[in-house]
XYZ file of C-alpha atoms in Angstrom:
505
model
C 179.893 168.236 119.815
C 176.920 169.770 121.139
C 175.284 173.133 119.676
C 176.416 175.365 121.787
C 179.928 173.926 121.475
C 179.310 173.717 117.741
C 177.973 177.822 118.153
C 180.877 178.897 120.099
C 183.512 177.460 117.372
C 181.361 179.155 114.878
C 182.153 182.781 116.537
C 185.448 181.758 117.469
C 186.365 181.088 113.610
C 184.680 184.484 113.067
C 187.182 185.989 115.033
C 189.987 185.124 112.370
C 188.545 185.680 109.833
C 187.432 190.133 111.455
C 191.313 189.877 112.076
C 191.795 188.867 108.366
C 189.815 191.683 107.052
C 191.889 194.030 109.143
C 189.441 195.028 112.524
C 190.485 193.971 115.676
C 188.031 191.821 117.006
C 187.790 193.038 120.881
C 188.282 197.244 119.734
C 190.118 199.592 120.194
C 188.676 203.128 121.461
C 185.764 204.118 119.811
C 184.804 208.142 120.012
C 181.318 208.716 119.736
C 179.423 211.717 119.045
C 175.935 210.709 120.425
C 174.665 208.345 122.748
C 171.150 206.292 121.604
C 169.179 207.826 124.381
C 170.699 211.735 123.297
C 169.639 210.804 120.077
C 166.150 209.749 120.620
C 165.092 212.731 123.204
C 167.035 215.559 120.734
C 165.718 214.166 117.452
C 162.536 211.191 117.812
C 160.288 214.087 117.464
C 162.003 215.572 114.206
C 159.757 215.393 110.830
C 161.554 213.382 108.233
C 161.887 216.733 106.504
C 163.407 218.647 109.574
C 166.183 215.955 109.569
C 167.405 217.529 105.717
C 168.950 220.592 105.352
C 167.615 223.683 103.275
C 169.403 221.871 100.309
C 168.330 218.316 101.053
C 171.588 217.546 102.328
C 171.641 215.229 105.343
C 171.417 217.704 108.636
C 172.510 215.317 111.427
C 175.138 213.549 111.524
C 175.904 210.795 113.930
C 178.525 208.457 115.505
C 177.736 205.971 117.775
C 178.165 202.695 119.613
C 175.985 199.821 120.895
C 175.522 195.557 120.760
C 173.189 194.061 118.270
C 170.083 193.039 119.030
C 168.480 192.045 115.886
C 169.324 191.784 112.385
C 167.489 191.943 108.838
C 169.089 191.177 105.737
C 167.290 192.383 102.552
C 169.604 191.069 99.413
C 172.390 194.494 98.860
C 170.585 196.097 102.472
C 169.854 195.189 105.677
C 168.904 196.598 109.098
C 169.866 196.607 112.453
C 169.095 197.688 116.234
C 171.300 198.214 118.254
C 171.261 198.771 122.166
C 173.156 201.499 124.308
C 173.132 203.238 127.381
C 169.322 201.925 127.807
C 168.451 203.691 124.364
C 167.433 201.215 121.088
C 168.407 203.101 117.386
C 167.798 201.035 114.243
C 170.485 200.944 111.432
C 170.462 201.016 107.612
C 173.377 199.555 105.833
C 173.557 199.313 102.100
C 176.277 197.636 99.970
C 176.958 200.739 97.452
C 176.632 203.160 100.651
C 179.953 201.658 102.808
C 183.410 200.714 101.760
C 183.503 196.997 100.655
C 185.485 196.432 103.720
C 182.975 197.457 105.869
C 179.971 195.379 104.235
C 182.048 192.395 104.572
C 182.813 193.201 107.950
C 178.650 193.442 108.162
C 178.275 189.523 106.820
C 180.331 188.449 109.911
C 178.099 190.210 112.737
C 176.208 188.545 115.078
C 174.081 189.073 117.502
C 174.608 189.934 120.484
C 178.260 191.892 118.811
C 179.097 195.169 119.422
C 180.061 197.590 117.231
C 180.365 201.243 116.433
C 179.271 203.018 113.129
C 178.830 206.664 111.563
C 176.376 208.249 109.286
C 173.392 210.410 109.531
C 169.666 210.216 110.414
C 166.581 209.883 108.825
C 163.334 208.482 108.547
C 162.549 205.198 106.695
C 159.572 204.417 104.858
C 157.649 203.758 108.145
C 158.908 206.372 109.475
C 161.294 204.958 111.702
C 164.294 207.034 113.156
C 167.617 205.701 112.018
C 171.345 206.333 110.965
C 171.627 205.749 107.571
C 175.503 204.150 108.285
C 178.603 205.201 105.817
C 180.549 203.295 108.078
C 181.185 200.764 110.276
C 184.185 199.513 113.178
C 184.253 196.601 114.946
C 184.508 197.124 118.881
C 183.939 193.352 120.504
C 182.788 190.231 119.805
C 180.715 187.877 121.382
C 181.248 184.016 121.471
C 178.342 182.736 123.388
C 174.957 183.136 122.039
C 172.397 185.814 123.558
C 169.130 184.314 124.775
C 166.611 182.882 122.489
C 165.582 185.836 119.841
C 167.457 188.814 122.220
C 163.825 189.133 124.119
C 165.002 188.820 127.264
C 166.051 185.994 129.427
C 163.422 184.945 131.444
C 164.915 182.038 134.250
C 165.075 184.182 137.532
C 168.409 182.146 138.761
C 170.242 182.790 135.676
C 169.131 186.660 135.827
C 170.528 186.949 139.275
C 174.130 184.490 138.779
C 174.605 185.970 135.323
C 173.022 189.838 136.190
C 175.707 191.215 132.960
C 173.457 188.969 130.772
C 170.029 189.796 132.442
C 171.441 193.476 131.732
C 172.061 192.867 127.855
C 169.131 191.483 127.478
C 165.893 193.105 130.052
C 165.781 196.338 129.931
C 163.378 196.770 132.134
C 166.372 195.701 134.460
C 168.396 197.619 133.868
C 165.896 200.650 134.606
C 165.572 198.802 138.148
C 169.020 200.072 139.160
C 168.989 203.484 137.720
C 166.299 204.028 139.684
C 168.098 202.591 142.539
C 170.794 204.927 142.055
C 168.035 207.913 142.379
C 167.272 206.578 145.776
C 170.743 207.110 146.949
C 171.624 210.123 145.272
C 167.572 211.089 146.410
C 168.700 210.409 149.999
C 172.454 211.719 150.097
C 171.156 214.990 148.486
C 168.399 215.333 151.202
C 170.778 214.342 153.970
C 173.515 217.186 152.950
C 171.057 219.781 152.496
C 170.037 219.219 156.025
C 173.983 219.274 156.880
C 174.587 215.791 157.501
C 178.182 214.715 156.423
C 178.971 211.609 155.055
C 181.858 209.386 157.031
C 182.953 205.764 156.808
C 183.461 203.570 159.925
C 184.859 200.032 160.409
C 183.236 197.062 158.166
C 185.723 194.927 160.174
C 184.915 194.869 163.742
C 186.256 193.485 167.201
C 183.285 194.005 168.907
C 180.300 193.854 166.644
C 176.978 195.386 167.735
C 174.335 197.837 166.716
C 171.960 195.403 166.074
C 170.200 191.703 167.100
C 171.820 189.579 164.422
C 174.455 186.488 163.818
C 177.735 188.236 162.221
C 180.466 186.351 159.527
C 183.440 185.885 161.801
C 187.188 186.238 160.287
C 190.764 186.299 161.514
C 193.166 189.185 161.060
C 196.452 186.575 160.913
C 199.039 189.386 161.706
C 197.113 190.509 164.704
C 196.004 186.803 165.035
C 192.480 188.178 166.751
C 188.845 187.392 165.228
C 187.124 189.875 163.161
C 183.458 190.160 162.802
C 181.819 192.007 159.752
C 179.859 194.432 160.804
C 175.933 194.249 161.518
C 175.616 197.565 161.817
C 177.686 200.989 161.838
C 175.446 202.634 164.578
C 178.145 202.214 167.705
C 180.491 204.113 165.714
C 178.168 206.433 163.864
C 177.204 207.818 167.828
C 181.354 207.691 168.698
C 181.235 210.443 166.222
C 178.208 212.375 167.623
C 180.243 212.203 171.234
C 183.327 213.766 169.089
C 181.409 216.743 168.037
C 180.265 215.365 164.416
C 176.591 216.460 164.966
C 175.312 215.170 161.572
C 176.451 212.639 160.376
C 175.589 209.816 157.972
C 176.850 206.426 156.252
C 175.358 204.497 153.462
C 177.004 201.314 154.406
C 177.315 197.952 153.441
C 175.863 195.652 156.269
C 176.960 191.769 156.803
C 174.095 189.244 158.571
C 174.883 185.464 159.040
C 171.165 184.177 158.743
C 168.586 183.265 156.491
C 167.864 184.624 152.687
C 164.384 185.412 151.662
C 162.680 187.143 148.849
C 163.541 190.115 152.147
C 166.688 189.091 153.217
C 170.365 188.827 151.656
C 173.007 188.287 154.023
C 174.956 191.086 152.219
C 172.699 194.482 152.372
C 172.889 198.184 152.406
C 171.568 200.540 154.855
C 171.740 204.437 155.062
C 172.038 205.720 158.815
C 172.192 208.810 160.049
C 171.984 210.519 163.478
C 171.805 213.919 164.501
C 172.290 215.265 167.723
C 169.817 217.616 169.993
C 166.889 216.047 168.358
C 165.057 212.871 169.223
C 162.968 210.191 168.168
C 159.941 212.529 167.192
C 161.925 215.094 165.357
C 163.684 212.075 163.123
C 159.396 211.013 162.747
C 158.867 214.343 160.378
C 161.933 214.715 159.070
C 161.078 210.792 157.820
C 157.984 211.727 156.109
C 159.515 214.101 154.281
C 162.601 212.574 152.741
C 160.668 209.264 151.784
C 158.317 211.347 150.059
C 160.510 212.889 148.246
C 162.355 209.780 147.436
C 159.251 208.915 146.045
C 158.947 211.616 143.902
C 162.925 211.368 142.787
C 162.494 207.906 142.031
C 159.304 207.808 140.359
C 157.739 211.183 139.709
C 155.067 210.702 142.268
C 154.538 209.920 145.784
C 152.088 207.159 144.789
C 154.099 204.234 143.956
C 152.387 200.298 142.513
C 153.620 197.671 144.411
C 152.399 195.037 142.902
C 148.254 194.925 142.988
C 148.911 197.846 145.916
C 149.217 201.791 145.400
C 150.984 203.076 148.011
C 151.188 206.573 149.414
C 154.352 207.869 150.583
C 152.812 211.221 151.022
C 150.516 210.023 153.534
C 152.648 208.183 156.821
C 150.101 207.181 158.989
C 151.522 206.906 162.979
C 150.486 204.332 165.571
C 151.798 202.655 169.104
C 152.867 199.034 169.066
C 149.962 198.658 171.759
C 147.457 200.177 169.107
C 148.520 198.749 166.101
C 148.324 195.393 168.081
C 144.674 195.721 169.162
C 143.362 197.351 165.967
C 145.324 194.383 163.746
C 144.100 191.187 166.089
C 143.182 188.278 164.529
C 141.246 185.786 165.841
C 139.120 186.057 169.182
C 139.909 187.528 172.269
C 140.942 190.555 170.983
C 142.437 192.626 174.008
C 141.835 196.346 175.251
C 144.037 198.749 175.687
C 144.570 197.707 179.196
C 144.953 194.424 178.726
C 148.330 195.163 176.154
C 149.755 197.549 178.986
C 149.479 194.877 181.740
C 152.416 192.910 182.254
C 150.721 189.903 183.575
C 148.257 189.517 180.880
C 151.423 189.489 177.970
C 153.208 187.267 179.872
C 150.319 184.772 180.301
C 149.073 185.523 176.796
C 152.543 184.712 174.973
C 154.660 182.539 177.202
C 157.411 184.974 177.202
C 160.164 185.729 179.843
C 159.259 189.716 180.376
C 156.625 190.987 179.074
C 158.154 194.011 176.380
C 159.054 190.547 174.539
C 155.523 189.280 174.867
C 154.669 192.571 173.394
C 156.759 192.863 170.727
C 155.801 188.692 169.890
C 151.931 190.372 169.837
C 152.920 192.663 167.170
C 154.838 190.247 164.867
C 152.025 187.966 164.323
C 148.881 189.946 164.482
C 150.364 193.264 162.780
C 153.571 193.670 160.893
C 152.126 191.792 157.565
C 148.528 194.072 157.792
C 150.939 197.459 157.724
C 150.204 197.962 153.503
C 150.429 201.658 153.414
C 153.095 203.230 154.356
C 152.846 203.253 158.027
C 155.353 204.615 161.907
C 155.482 202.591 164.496
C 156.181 203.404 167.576
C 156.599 203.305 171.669
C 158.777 200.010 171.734
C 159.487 197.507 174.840
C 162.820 198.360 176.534
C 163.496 194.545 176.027
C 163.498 194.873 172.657
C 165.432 198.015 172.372
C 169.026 198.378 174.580
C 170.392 201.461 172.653
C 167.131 203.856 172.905
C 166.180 206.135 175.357
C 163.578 205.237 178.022
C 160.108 206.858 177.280
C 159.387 209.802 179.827
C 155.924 208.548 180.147
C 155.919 204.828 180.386
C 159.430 203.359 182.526
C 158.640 199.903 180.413
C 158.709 201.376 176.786
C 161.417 203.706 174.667
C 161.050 206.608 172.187
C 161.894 204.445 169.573
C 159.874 203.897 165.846
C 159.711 201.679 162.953
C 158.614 202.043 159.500
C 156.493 199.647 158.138
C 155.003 199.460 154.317
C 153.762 196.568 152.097
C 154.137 194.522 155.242
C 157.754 194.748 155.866
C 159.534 196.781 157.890
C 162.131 199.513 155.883
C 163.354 201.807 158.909
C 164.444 201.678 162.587
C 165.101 204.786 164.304
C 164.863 206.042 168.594
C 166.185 208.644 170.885
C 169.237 207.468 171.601
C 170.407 206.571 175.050
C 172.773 208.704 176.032
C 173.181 207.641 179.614
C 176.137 205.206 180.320
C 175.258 203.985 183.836
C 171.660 202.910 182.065
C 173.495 201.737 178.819
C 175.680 199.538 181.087
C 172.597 197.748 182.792
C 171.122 197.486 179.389
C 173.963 195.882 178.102
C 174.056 193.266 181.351
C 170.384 192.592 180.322
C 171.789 191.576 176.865
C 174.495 189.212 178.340
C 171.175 187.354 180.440
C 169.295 186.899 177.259
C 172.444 185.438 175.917
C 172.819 182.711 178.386
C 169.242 182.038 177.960
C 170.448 180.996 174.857
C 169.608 184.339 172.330
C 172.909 184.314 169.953
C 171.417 187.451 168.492
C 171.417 189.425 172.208
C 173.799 192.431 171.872
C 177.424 192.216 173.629
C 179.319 194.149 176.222
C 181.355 197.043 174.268
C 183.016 198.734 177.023
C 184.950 201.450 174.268
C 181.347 202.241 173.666
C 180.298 202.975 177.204
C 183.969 204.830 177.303
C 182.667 206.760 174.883
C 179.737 207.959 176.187
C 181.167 208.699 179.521
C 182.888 211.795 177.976
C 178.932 212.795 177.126
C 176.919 212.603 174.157
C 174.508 215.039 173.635
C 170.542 213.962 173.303
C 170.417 212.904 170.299
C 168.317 210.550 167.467
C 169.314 207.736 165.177
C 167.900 206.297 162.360
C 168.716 203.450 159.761
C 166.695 202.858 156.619
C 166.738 199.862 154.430
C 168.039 200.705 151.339
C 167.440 197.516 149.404
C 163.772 196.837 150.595
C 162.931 200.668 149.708
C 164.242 200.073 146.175
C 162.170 197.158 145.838
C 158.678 199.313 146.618
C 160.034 202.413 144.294
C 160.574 199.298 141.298
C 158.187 197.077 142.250
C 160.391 194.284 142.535
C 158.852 191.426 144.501
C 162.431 190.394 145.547
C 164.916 191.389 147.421
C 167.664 189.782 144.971
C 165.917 191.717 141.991
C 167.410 194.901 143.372
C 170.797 193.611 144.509
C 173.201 193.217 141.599
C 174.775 190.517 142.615
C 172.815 188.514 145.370
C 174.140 185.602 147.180
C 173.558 182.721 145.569
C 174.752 178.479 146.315
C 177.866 178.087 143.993
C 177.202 177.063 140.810
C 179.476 174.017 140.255
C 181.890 173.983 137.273
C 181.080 176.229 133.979
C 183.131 175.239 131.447
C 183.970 178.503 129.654
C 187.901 177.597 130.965
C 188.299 174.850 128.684
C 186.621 176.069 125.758
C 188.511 179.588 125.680
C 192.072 177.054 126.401
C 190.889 175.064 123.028
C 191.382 178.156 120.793
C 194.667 178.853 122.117
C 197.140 178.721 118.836
């Protein structure tokens, strides 16, 4: 038998013998009076003698709940830590202070257990905060043992397939996703001040579209017709705007069939929102503002670390593709500001078949990794862009920007096109980069173009990455570090079947 066979019969056999003294060994509902983290910001600052009543009488009294993390056992005493709710609280338990019961039920803990107790606070001898405990129930217990110690569980594939156990045992990730959730409640709170509502559209899709990417096809067998999860929500999002819905917004799940990266998980989550009579330039400030202030939600500052970088949210520089690609050129030959508006020069500089493509090529490999602070792009090829609206000043290019910061981009957002004789030719332009072989080229939706025929007002779009933004406001190098559960290759066979069917009666 190997150890950690040997380890889990150990625990199992514990499990009789908490029945035998009377607990139940997975709980029953536990009320508590105080969580760990009320206790610590009401009473951490408290003097040992402020925690004593006039009389000396014990002035606080507690009940609480949380799983082991370390135990010390001193002869008739011992103490304990226990985690909850992100909060740590140590615990005194003496023999002559509990019923018997209970300190037997204390001999049979193990790490990693968790369990609720009552008592009152005070301060050690170091002058530690604790619950002096006058009694003790048993809530769960764990058969498999925590990682080595209870200091955290440091292989990165076993923190991502097993994030419940990376919660128990890093705190420092579990703080990643509370501050996640500030970023969405940061940017739905924004949003509905400005008088955005929030909707849900279609995550299964006939016609998928909204953006250049491979989708994850299925099959609706009553209908008997494919299904493609959706790339984007945008098509219906602007349906909406054409109904009347002026503001409107979706924090939605998104579904890519392509590569993962330390940027890219095939499953990721995007908030977009579009509001009509505005455009491209309007979306630009109202930008700046709200990822300041996510910022400042998130982290208390609009200066976030990202890793050796500091990076100022409160400060959005804004540049053209065409400048951004000759101020970032590596290399000789860097070109004027002529040369990246002449069509002839991008096609025979890049090889590509129009020149916004050639552009946008320009841009990927001399710019997008230099763009460190937080940094708009915009004036995009039309190529590039078949849902935005056509610049007034330049027939080739579209009111259309990107966010960029820390090298990657975190935001897409344009004028929308609102004209559906133009949106049709787009859309043909689409189908010809598909038969040149682009699977990623957008597809014909003629509902779409049915749509806009009744008239959608002017109007401008935007879609931030919510994933990639958490990663800057946590400093997460990965995208999978802010992504509960990322997609991962299957694991093969665990084991934990068999071993639970062995202690079957």
């Amino acid at each position: 038998m190997s150890q950690e066979d040997e380890l889990f019969e150990q625990r199992a056999a514990r499990v009789r013998e908490i029945e035998a003294l009377g607990y139940r060994p997975f709980g029953r509902r536990f009320d508590y009076t105080h969580t760990i983290p009320d206790i610590l910001s009401g009473y951490n600052e408290k003097t040992a003698e402020e925690l004593l009543t006039e009389d000396q009488q014990p002035a606080v009294r507690v009940r609480l709940a949380g799983r082991i993390q370390t135990v010390r056992r001193m002869g008739k005493a011992a103490f304990l830590h226990i985690r909850q709710n992100g909060g740590r609280l140590q615990l005194y338990v003496k023999k002559d202070a509990v019923p018997e019961r209970d300190y037997q039920l204390f001999g049979l803990l193990d790490i990693g257990d968790i369990i609720g107790a009552e008592g009152y606070l005070f301060r050690t001898r170091t002058g530690e905060l604790s619950v002096h405990v006058e009694s003790l129930e048993f809530l769960s217990k764990t058969l498999l043992a925590m990682p080595e110690k209870f200091h955290g569980l440091e292989d990165v594939e076993t923190r991502y397939r097993q994030r419940y156990l990376d919660l128990i045992s890093n705190p420092e990730s579990r703080d990643v996703f509370v501050t996640r959730a500030k970023v969405i409640s940061s940017i739905r709170r924004q949003l509905e001040a400005k008088g955005f509502i929030e909707v849900e559209t279609p995550m299964m899709q006939q016609v998928y579209g909204g953006a250049a990417a491979r989708p994850f096809v299925t099959h609706h067998n009553t209908l008997d017709i494919p299904l493609y999860l959706r790339i984007a929500p945008e098509l219906y999002l602007k349906r909406l705007i054409v109904g009347g819905l002026e503001r409107v917004y979706e924090i939605n799940r998104n579904f890519r069939n392509e590569g993962v990266s330390t940027r890219h998980n095939p499953e990721f989550t995007m908030v977009e929102f579009y509001q009509a009579y505005t455009d491209y330039r309007g979306l630009m400030d109202f930008t700046e503002e709200l990822l300041r202030q996510v910022a400042i939600d998130a982290t208390g500052d609009a200066v976030v670390t990202f890793g050796e970088l500091r990076l100022d949210f409160g400060n959005i520089r804004r540049l053209t593709m065409r400048e951004a690609v000759v101020e970032f050129w590596e290399g000789e030959g860097r070109p004027t500001p002529e040369n990246v508006r002449d069509p002839a020069w991008l096609l025979q500089e890049t090889g590509k078949p129009t020149p916004g493509e050639g552009l946008a090529h320009l841009f990927e490999i001399h710019a997008e990794k230099k763009l460190v602070q937080p940094t708009i792009i915009y004036q995009f090829p039309i190529e590039v862009s078949p849902l935005a609206n056509n610049s007034p000043d330049d027939p080739a290019m579209v009111d259309r920007f990107e966010i960029f910061v820390a090298g990657m981009e975190i935001g897409n957002a344009y004028t929308e096109l609102n004209n559906p004789i133009e949106q049709r030719r787009r859309f043909d332009g689409q189908l010809q980069m598909r038969d040149r072989g682009d699977d990623e080229a957008h597809q014909m939706d003629e509902d779409y173009l049915r749509a806009m025929s009744y008239g959608m007002p002017p109007t401008g779009g935007e879609g931030l990455g919510i994933d990639r933004l958490v990663m800057l406001m946590t400093n997460s190098p990965s995208i999978r570090d802010v992504i509960l559960f990322p997609l991962l290759r299957p694991e093969g066979e665990i084991g934990i079947a068999d071993r639970l069917r062995r202690l079957d009666p």
